[in-house]
Coordinates of C-alpha atoms and ligand atoms in Angstrom, one line a residue:
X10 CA -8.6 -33.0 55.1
X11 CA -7.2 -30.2 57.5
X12 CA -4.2 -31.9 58.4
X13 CA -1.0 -30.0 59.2
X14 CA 2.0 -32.1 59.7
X15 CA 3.8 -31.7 63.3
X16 CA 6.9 -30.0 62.5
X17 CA 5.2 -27.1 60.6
X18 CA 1.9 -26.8 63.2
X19 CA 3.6 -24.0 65.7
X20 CA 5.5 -21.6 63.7
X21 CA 2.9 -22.0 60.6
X22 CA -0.3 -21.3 62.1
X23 CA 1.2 -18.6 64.7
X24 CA 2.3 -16.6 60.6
X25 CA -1.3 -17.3 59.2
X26 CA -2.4 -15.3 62.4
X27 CA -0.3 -12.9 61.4
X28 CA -0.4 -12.7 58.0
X29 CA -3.7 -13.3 57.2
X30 CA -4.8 -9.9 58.7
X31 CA -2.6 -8.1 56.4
X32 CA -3.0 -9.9 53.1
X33 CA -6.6 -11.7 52.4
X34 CA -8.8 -12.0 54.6
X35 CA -8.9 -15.6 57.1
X36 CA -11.6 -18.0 57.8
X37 CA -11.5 -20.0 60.6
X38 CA -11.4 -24.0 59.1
X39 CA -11.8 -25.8 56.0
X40 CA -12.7 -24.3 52.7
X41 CA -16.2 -24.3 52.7
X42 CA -16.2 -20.4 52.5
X43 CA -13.9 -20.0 49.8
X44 CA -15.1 -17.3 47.3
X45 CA -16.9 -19.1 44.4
X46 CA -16.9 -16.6 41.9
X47 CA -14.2 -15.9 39.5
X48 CA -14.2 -12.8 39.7
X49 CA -13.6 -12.6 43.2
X50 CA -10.2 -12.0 43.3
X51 CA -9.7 -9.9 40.5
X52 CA -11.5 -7.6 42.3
X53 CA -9.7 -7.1 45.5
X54 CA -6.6 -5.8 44.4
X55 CA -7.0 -2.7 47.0
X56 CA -7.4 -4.8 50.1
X57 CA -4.2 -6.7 50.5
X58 CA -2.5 -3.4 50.3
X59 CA -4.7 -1.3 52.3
X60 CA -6.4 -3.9 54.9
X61 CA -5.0 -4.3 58.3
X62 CA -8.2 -6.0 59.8
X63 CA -9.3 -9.4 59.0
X64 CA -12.9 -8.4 57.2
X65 CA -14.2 -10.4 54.0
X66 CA -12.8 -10.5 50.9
X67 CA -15.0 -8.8 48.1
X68 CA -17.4 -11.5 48.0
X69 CA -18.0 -12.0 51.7
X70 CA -16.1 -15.0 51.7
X71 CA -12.3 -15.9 53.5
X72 CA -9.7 -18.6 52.7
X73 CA -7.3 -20.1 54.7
X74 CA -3.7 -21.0 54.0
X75 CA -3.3 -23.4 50.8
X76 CA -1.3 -25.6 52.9
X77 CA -3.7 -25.9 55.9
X78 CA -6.2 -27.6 53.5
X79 CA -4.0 -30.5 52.8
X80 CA -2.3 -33.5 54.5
X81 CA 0.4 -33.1 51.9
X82 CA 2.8 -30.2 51.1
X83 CA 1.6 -27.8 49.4
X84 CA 5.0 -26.4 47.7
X85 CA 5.8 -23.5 45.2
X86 CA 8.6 -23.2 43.2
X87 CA 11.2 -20.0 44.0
X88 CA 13.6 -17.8 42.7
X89 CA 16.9 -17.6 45.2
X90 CA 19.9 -16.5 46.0
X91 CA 21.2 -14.3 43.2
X92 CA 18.8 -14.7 40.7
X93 CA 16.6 -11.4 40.0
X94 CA 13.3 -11.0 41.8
X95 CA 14.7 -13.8 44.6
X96 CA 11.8 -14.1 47.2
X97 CA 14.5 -13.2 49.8
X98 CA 14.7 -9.5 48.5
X99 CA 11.1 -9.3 48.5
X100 CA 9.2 -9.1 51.4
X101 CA 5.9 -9.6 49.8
X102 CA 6.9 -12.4 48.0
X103 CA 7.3 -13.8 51.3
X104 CA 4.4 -13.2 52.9
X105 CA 2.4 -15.2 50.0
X106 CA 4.8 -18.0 50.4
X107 CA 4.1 -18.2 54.5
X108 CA 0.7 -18.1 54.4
X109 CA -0.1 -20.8 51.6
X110 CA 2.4 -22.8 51.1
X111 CA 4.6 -25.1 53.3
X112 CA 7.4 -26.4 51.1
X113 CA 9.9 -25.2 49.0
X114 CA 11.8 -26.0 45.7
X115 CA 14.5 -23.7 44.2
X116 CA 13.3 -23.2 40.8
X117 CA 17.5 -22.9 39.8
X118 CA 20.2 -22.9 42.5
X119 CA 19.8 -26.2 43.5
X120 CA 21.0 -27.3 39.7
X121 CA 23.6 -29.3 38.7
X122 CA 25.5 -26.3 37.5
X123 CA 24.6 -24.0 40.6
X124 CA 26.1 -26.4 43.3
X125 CA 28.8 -28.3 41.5
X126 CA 30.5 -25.1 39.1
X127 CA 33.7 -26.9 39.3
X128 CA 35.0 -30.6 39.6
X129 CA 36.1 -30.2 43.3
X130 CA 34.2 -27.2 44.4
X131 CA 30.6 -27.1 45.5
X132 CA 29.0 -23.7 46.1
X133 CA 26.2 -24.3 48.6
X134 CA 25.7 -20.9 50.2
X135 CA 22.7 -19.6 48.5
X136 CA 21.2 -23.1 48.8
X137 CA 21.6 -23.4 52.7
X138 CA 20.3 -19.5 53.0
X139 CA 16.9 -20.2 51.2
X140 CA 16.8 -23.7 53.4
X141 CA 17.4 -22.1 56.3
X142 CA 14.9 -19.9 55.4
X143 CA 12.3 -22.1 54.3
X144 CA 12.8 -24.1 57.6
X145 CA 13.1 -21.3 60.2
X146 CA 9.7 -20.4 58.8
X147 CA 8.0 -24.3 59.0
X148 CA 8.8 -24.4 54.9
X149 CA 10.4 -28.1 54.3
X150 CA 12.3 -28.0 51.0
X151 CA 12.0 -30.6 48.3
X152 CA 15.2 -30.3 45.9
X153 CA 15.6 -30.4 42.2
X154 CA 17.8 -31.9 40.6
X155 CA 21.0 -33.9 41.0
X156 CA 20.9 -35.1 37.7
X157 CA 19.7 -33.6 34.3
X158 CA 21.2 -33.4 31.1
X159 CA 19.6 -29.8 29.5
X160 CA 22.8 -28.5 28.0
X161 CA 22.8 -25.6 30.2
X162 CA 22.9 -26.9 33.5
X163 CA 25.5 -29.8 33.1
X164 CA 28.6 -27.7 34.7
X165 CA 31.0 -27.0 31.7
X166 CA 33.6 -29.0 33.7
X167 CA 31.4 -32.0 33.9
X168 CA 30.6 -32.0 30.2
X169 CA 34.5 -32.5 29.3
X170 CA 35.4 -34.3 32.2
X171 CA 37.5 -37.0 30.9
X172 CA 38.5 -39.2 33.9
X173 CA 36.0 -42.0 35.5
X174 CA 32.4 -40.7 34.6
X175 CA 30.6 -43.1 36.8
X176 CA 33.4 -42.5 40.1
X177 CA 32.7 -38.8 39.1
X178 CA 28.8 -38.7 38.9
X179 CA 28.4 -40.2 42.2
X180 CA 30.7 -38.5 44.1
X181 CA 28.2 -35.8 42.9
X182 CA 25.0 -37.5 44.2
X183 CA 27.2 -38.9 47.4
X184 CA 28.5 -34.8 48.1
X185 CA 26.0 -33.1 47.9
X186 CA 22.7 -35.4 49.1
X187 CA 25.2 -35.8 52.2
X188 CA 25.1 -32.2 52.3
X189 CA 21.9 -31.3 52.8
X190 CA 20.9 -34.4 54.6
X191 CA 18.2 -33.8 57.5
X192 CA 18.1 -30.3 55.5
X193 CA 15.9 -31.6 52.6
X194 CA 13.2 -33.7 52.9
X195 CA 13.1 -35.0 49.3
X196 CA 15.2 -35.1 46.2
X197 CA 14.6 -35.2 41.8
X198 CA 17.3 -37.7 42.3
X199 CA 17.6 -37.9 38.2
X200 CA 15.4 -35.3 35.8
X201 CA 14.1 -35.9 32.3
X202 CA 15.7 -39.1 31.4
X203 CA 13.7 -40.5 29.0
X204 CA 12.1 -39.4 25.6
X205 CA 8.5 -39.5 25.1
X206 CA 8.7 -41.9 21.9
X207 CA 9.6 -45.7 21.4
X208 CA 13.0 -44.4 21.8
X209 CA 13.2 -44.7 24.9
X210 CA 16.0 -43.4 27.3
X211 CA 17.3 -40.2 26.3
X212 CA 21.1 -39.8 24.3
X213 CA 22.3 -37.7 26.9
X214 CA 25.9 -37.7 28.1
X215 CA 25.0 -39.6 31.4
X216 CA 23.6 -41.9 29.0
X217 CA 26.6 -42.1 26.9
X218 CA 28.9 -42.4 28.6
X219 CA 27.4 -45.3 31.5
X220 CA 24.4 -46.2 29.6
X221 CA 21.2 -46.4 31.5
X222 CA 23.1 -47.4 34.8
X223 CA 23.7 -43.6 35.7
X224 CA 20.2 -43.8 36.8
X225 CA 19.9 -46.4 39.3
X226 CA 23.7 -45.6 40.6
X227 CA 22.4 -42.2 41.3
X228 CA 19.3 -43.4 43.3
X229 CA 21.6 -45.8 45.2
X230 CA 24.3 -42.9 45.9
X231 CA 21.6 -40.6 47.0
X232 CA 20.0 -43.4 49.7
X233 CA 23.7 -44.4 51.1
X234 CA 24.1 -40.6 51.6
X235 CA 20.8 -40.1 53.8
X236 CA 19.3 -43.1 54.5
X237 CA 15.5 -41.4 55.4
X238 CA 15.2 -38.2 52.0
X239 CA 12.8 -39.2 49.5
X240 CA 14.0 -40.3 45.9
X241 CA 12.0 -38.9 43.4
X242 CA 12.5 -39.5 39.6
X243 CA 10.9 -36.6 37.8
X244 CA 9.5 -35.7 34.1
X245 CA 7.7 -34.1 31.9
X246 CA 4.7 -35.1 30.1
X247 CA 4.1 -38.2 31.8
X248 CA 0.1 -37.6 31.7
X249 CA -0.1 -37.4 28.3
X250 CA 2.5 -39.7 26.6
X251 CA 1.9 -43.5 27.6
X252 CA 4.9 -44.9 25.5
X253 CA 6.8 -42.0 27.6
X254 CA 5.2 -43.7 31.1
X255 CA 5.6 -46.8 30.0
X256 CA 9.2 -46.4 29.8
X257 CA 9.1 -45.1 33.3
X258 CA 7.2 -47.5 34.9
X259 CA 9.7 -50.3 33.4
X260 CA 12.4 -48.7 35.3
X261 CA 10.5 -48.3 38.4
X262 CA 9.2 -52.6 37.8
X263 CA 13.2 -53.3 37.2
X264 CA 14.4 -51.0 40.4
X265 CA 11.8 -52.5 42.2
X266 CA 12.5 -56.2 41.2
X267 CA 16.4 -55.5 41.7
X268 CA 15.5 -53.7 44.9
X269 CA 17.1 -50.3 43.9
X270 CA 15.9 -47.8 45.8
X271 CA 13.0 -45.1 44.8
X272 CA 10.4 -43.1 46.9
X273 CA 8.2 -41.9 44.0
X274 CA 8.1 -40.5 40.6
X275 CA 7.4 -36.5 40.1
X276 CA 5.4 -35.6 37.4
X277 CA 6.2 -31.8 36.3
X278 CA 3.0 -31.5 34.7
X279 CA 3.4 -28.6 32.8
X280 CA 0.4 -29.3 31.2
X281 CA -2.1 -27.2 28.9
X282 CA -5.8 -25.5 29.8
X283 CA -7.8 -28.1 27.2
X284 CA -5.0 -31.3 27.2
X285 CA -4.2 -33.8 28.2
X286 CA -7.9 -35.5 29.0
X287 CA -8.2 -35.7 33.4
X288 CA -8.8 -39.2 32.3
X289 CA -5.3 -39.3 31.2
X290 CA -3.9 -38.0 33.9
X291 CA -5.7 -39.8 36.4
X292 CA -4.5 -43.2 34.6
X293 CA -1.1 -41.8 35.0
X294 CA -1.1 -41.3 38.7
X295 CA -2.4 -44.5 39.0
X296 CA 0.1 -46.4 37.5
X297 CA 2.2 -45.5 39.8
X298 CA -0.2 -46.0 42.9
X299 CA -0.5 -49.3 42.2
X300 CA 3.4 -49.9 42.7
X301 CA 3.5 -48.5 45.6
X302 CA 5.5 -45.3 45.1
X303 CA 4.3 -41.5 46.1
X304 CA 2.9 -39.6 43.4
X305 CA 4.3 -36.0 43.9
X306 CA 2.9 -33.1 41.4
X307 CA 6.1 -31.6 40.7
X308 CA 6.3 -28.6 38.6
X309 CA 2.6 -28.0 38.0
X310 CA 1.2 -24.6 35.8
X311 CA -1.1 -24.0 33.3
X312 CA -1.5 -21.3 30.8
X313 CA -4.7 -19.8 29.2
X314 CA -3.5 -20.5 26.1
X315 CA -3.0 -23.9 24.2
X316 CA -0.4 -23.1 21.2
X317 CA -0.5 -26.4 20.4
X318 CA -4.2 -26.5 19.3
X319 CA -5.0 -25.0 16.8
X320 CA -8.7 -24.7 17.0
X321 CA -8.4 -23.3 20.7
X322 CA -9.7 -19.8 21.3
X323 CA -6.8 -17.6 21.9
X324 CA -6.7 -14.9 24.6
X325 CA -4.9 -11.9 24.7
X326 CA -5.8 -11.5 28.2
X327 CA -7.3 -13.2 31.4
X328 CA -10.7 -12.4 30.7
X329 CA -13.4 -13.8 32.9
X330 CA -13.7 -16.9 30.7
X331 CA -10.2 -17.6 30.3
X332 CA -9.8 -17.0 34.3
X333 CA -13.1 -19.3 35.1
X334 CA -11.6 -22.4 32.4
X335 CA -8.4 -22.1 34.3
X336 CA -9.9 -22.6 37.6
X337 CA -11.8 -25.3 36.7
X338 CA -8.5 -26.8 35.0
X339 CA -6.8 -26.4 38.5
X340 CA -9.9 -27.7 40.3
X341 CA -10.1 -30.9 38.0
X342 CA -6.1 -31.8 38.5
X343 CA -6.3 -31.6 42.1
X344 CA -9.5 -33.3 42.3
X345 CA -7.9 -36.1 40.3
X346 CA -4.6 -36.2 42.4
X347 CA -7.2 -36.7 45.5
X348 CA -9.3 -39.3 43.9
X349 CA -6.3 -41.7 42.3
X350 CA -3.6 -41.0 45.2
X351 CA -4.9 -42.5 48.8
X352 CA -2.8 -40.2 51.7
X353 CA -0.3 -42.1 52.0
X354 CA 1.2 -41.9 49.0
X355 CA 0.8 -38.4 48.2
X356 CA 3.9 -37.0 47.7
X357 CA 2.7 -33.4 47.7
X358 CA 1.7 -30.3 45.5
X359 CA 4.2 -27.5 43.8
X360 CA 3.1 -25.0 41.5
X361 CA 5.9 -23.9 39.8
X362 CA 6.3 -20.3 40.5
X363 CA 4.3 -17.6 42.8
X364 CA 3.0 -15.4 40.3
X365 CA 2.3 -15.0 36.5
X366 CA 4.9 -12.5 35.9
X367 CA 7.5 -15.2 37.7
X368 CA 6.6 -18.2 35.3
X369 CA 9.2 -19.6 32.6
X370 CA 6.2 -19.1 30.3
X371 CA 6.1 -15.9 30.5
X372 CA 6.5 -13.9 27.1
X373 CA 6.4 -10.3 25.7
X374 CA 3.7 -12.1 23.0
X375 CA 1.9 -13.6 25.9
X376 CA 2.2 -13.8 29.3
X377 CA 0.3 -17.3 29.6
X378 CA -1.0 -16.5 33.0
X379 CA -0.3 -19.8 34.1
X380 CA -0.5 -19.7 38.0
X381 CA -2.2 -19.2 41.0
X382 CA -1.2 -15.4 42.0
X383 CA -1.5 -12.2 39.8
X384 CA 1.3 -9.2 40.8
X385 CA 2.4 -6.1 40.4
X386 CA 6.0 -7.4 40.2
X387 CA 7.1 -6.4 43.6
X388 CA 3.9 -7.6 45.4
X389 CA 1.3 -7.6 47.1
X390 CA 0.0 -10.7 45.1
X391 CA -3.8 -11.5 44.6
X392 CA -5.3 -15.0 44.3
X393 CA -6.5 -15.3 40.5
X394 CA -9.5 -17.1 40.5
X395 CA -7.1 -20.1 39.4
X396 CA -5.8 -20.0 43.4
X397 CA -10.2 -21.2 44.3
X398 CA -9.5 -23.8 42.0
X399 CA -6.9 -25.3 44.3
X400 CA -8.8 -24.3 47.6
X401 CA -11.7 -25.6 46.1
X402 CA -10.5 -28.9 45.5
X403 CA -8.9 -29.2 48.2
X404 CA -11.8 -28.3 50.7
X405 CA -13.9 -30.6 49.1
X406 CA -15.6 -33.1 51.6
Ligands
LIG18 O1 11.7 -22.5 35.5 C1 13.1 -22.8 35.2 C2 13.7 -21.7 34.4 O2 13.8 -20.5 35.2 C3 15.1 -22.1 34.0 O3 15.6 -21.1 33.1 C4 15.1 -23.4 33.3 C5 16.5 -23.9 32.9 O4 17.2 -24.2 34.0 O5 14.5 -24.4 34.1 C6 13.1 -24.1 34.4 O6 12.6 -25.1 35.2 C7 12.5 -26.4 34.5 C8 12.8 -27.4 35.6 O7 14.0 -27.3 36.2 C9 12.7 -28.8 34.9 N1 11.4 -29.0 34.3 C10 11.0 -28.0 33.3 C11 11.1 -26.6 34.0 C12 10.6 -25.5 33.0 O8 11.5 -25.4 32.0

């Protein structure tokens, strides 16, 4: 499985040299001598910060880059341009990023609202600064999202436009896909646009005002505006909720009979510790396998806690048990993403921020603990035991 793809090979394993002899300590290949215990990186909070050599880790063991492990990209969601604790202020934050992952996705500026504030201006700067980042360091950038209703990232100016709403949209798509063409290597073309009951598509002001043709004219905009960026449609929940799937894979039957063009869907997954079943999800991805299109974990994170069951032990902290359920969790997701998705239709892996304090789940109440890194806020950033899960997976044989 340690496949690197050409355009990130050079400047990517010339920063894990690097790196890796400041942060945690680097194994040669594969994953085989991960750390297996849970507790083992809990324990080495002192090393990253003090280590300049490449010795163990507190177990004896070493990793290697996230992304090194996989023939897919790895990816992790970011904080830019001038939103607070930006990766680009934070030099830590940066070195985590370089030496596991090797995409990008802005977790904001790259919103509807962000590039598009008013009808004929487009505000791109901070956008092209983390790309340019992302690929001067042999990060590619998956983007979200050119289309998505949530009330607060719909520009003001869009929501009372009042002229030609289908003329208007896709001058969106057409502006700003042609904008970062050969910049981006893959787009949430249209986010979130169904409901997860009978219902079906969701009443949202693309929706009424064009019906459900916003979607497919937005897909089609985005393709004549860079013929070779991959067109995702991306949701939530789409592991757990059939009727929700269903409705998806209808679209994706009727594109494909009608011969509108989409790359793969993107499932968010912002799934709970004990639901939905792996069975589930693997069902899910394999719908969508067996239509051809690349399945791409999108927004992936998973908190200790399941608020939603109410017979679930609740933790007030990542205790060992807590940490080792999570790891498995991770380890079972990615497992099932390997098993139901052959390589070539594997759109990649993004978990959807670097470290716990970073998450949108993230609460005075509780911090939910949902990803792979643990902090101090300003770095340096320790694998929780949640990161093995991921390595584990994907070094398996
Ligand atoms: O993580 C994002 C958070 O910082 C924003 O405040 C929020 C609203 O823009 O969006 C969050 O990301 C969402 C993503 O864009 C779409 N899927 C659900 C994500 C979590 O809410």
């Amino acid at each position: 499985m340690l496949t690197i793809s050409a355009h990130t090979l050079p400047t990517k394993l010339a920063l894990t040299l690097i790196i890796c002899t400041t942060l945690i300590a680097c194994g040669g290949s594969g994953g085989s001598n991960a750390p297996q215990s849970s507790s083992s990186s809990s324990s080495s909070s002192s090393s990253s910060s003090s280590s300049s050599s490449s010795s163990s880790s507190s177990t004896g063991g070493s990793v290697v880059g996230l992304y090194e492990l996989a023939d897919f990209p790895i990816g992790i969601a970011v904080s830019a341009g001038n939103e607070s604790r930006s990766f680009l202020d934070l030099e830590e934050k940066q070195t985590t990023i370089t030496q596991h992952f090797s995409q990008l996705t802005a977790g904001n500026i790259m919103k509807m609202s962000y590039l598009h504030p008013a009808e004929n201006t487009y505000a791109y700067g901070e956008a092209d600064t983390m790309i340019n980042w992302g690929n001067t360091n042999g990060l590619s950038v998956h983007a979200h999202t050119l289309i998505w209703h949530s009330d607060y990232q719909v520009p003001n100016w869009m929501s009372s436009y009042t002229g030609n709403w289908e003329t208007m949209l896709n001058t969106h798509v057409s502006e700003i896909v042609g904008h970062f063409a050969g910049k981006v290597v893959s787009w949430d073309v249209v986010n979130e646009a169904f409901e997860n009951t009978v219902i079906g598509y969701r009443n949202s002001i693309f929706y009424q005002k064009l019906g459900a043709d916003y979607i497919e004219n937005a897909f089609s905009a985005a393709r004549a505006a860079d013929a070779d960026v991959e067109l995702y449609y991306n949701d939530f929940n789409l592991v757990s909720e059939t009727t929700k799937l269903n409705h998806v894979l209808a679209m994706v039957d009727d594109f494909q009979d009608r011969a509108i063009p989409i790359d793969g869907i993107g499932f968010q997954m912002h799934i709970q510790i004990d639901y939905p079943s792996i069975e589930s999800i693997r069902s899910a991805f394999k719908a969508v396998v067996d239509r051809g299109l690349k399945v791409k974990i999108t927004e992936l994170d998973i908190p200790i806690n399941n608020p939603y069951n109410a017979n679930a032990t609740v933790y007030t902290s990542l205790t060992e048990e807590a940490a080792t359920r999570q790891r498995q969790r991770y380890f079972a997701v990615v497992e099932a993403y390997l098993a139901e998705v052959p390589a070539a239709q594997r759109g990649g892996l993004t978990i959807w921020g670097l470290w716990d304090g970073d998450s949108w789940l993230a609460t005075d109440n509780d911090p939910g603990w949902p990803l792979l890194f643990t902090g101090p806020a300003n770095g340096p950033y320790e694998p929780k035991p949640a990161f093995y899960g991921v390595y584990d997976a994907l070094s398996a044989p």
